[in-house]
Coordinates of C-alpha atoms in Angstrom, one line a residue:
X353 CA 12.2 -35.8 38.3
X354 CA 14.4 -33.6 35.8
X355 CA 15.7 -30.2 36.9
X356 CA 14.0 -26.9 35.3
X357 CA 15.0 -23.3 35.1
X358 CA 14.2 -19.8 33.6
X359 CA 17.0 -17.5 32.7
X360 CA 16.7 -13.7 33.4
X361 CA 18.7 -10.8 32.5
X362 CA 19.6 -7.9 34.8
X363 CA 21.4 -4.7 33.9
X364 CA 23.2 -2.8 37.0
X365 CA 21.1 -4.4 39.0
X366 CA 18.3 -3.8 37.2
X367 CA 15.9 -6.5 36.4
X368 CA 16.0 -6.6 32.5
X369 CA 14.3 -9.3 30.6
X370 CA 13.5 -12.8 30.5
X371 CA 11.4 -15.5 28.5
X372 CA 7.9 -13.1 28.6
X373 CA 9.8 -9.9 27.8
X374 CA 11.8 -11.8 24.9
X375 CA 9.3 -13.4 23.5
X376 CA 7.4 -9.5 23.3
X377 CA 10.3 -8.5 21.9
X378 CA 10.5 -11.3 19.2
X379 CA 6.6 -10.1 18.4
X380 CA 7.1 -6.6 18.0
X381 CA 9.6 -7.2 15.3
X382 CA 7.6 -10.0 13.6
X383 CA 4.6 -7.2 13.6
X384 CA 5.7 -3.7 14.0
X385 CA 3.4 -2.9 16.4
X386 CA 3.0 -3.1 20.4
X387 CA -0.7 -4.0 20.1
X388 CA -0.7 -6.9 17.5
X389 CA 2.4 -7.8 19.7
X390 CA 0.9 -8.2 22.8
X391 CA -2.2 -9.9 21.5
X392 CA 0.6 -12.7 20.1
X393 CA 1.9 -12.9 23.5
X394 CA -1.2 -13.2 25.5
X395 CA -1.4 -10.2 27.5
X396 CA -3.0 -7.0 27.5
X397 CA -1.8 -3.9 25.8
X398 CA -0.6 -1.9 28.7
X399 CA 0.8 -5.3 30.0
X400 CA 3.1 -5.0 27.5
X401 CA 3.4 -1.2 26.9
X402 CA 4.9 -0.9 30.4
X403 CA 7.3 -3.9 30.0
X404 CA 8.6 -2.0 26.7
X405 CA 8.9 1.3 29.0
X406 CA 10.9 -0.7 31.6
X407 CA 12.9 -2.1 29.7
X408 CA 14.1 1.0 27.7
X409 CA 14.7 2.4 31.1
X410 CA 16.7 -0.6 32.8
X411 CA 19.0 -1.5 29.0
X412 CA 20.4 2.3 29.7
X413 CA 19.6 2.2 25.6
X414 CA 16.4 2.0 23.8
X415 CA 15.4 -1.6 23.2
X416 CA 12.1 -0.6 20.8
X417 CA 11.7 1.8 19.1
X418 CA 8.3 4.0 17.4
X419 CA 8.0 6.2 14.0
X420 CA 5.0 8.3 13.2
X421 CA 3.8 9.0 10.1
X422 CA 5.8 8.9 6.9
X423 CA 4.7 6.7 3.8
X424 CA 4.5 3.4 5.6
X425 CA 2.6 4.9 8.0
X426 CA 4.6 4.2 11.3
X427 CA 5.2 1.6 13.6
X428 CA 7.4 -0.1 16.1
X429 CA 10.6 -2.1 15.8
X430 CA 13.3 -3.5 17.6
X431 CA 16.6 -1.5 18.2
X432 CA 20.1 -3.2 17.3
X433 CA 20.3 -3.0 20.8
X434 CA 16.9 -5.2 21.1
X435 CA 18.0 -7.2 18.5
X436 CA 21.1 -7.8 20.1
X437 CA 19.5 -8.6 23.4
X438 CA 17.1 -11.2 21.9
X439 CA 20.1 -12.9 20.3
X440 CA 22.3 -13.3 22.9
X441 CA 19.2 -14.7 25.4
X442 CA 18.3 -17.3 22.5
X443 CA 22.1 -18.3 23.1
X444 CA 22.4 -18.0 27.2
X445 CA 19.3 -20.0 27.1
X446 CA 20.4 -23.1 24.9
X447 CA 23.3 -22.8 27.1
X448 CA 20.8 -23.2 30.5
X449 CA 19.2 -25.8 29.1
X450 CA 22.3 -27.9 28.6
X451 CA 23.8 -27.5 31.5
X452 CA 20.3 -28.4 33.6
X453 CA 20.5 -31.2 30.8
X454 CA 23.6 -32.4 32.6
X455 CA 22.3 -32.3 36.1
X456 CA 19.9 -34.0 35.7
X457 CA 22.1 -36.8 34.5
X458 CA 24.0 -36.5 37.9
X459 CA 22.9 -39.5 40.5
X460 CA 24.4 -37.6 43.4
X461 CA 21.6 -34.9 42.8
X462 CA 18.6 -37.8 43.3
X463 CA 18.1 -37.1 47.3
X464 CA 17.7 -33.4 46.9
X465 CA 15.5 -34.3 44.1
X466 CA 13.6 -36.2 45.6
X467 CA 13.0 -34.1 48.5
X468 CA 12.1 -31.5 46.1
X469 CA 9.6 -33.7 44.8
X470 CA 7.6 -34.5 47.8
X471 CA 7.4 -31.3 48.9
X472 CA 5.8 -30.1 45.2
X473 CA 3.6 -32.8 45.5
X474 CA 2.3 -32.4 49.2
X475 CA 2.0 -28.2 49.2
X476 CA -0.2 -26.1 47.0
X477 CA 1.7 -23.2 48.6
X478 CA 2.6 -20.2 45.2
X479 CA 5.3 -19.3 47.1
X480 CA 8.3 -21.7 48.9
X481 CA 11.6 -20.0 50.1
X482 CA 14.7 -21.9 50.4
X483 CA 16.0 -20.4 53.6
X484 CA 18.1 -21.1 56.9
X485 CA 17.4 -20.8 60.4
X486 CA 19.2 -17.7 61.9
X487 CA 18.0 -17.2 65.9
X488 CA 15.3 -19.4 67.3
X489 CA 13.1 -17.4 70.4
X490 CA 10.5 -18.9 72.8
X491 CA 7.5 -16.6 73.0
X492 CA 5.0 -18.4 75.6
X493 CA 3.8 -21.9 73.8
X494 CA 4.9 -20.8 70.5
X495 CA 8.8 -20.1 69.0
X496 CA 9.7 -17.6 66.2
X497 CA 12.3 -18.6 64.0
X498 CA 14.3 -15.6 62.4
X499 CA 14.8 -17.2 59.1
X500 CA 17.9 -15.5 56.8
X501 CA 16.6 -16.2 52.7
X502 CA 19.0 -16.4 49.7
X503 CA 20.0 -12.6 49.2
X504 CA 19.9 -11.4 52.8
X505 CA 16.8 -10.7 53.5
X506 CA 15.0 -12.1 57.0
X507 CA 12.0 -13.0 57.7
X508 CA 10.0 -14.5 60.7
X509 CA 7.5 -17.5 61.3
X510 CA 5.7 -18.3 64.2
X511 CA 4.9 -22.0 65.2
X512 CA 4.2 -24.2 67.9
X513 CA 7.3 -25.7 70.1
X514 CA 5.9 -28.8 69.7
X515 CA 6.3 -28.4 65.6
X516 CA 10.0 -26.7 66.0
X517 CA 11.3 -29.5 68.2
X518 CA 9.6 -32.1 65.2
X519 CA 11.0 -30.4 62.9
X520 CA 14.2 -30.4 65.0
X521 CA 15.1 -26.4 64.0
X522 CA 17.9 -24.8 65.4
X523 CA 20.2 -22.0 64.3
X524 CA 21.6 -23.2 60.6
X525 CA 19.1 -25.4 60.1
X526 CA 17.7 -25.4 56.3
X527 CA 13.8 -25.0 55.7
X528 CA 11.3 -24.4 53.5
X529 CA 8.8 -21.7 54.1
X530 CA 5.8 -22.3 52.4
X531 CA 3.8 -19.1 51.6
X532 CA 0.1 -19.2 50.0
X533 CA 0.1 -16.2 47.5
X534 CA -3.1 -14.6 49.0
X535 CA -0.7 -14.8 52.7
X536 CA 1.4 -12.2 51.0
X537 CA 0.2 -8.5 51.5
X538 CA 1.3 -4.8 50.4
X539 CA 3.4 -3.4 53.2
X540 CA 1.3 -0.4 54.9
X541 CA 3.1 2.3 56.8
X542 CA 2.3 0.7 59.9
X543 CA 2.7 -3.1 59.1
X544 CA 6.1 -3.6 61.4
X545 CA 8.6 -6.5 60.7
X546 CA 8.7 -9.1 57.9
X547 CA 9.0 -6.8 55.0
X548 CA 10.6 -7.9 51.9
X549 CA 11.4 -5.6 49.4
X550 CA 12.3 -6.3 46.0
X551 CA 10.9 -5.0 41.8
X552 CA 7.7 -5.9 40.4
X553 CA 8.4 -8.4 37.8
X554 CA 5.1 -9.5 36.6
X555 CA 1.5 -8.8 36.8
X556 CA -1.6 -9.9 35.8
X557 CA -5.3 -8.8 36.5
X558 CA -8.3 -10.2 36.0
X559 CA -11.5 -8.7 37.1
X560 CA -10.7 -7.6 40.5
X561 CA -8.1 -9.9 41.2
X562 CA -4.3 -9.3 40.5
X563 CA -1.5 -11.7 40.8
X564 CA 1.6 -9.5 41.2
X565 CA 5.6 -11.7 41.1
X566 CA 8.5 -9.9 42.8
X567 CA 11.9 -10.8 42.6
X568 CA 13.7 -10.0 46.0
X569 CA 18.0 -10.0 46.8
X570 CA 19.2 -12.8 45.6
X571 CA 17.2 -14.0 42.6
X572 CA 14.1 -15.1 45.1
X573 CA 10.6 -15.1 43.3
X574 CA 7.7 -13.9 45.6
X575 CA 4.2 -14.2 44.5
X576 CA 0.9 -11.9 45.6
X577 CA -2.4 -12.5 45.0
X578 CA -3.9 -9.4 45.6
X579 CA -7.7 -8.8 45.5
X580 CA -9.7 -5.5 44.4
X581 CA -7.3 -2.7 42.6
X582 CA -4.5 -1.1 44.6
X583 CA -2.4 0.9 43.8
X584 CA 0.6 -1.4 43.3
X585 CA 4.0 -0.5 41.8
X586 CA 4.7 -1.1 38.0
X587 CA 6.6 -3.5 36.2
X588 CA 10.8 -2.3 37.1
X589 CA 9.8 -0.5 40.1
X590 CA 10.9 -1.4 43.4
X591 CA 8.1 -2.8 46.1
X592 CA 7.8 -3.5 49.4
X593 CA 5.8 -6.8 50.5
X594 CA 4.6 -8.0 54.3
X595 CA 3.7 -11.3 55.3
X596 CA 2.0 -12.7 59.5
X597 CA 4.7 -14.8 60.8
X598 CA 1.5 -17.2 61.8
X599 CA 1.0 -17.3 57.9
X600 CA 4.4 -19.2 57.2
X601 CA 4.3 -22.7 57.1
X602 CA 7.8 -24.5 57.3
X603 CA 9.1 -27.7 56.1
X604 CA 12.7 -28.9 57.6
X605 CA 15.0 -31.0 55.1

């Protein structure tokens, strides 16, 4: 077991960039050109025109920019701003990945690890919160637990009372809630309760089928797998996302 990480950058509150959106970035200036770009990165062209467009928007400064015309013809390059940005992510990044380095060396982190561990290898779940247990309510043979998640944000699971008194939960109690990304559905105008809103910070389609990652209060990833083409919220933009409290599977530590 060995502790792993991603770095991401945020801008008044903004999400900004992280590894995909650098390593775009690190393309377009190797190329000079959004297309060749984004066929070096492995994703499609609007993929990356509207990760360029966000990102303009959320730096407050232009990160790329495009000329037209003139004797070389035009192209895209990277601002001194994106330049900049690219530099200092290289350097927060080294700087992630020695200081996981040096948790991992720490024995007192091996329990947690370890917990960590079984519960990667016995769930296929996309999705599993960290969260704590905030109001427990009977509600016939089942109980819902009002869970509180890293950020703020609440959520609710339904389960048996025979599973919450095995799994011993009680108010403060810390969980897992394990979340299969096809569970996790656009919020409707008449979906009530367990919506979490956060900004759409990666897509990807295929056919008919498009996985969609949210980052919510708090630095909490969310993934959907979404199937046919709705009308889903672009990369930046804020979104709102409902889950069935039946649909939430938790795992007491």
């Amino acid at each position: 077991m060995k502790l792993e990480g991603q770095v991401w950058f945020s801008h008044q509150g903004r999400p900004l960039a992280g590894q995909d959106r650098i390593e775009l970035l690190v393309c377009i200036a190797e190329t000079g050109s959004i297309s060749k770009a984004a066929s070096a990165a492995g994703m499609s062209y609007k993929t990356a025109w509207d990760a360029v467009d966000a990102m303009n928007k959320a730096s407050g400064s232009p990160l790329v920019a495009r000329s037209v015309g003139g004797r070389g013809g035009g192209g895209t390059r990277l601002t001194a701003a994106g330049e900049q940005l690219v530099a200092a992510f290289r350097r927060y990044q080294q700087e992630h990945a020695a200081f996981l380095a040096r948790l991992s060396e720490d024995d007192s982190l091996d329990p947690y690890l370890q917990v960590m561990n079984r519960l990667r290898l016995r769930t296929s779940a996309r999705n599993q919160l960290f969260a704590r247990v905030a109001a427990l309510h009977p509600e016939g043979l089942n109980d819902r637990a009002e869970l509180e998640l890293d950020g703020g944000q609440c959520l609710a699971a339904v389960i048996t009372r025979s599973s919450s008194e095995r799994l011993g939960l009680r108010p403060g109690a810390e969980v897992f809630a394990l979340i299969k990304a096809p569970w996790v559905k656009l919020a409707g105008d008449v979906m009530p309760g367990n919506r979490l809103t956060g900004t759409v910070v990666g897509r990807e389609q295929v056919g008919d089928q498009l996985a969609l990652e949210a980052e919510l209060a708090g630095g909490v990833l969310l993934v959907a797998s979404l199937v046919g083409d709705p009308a889903v919220p672009g990369l930046g933009e804020s979104i709102s996302l409902w889950i069935d409290p039946e649909q939430i599977i938790l795992c007491a530590l």
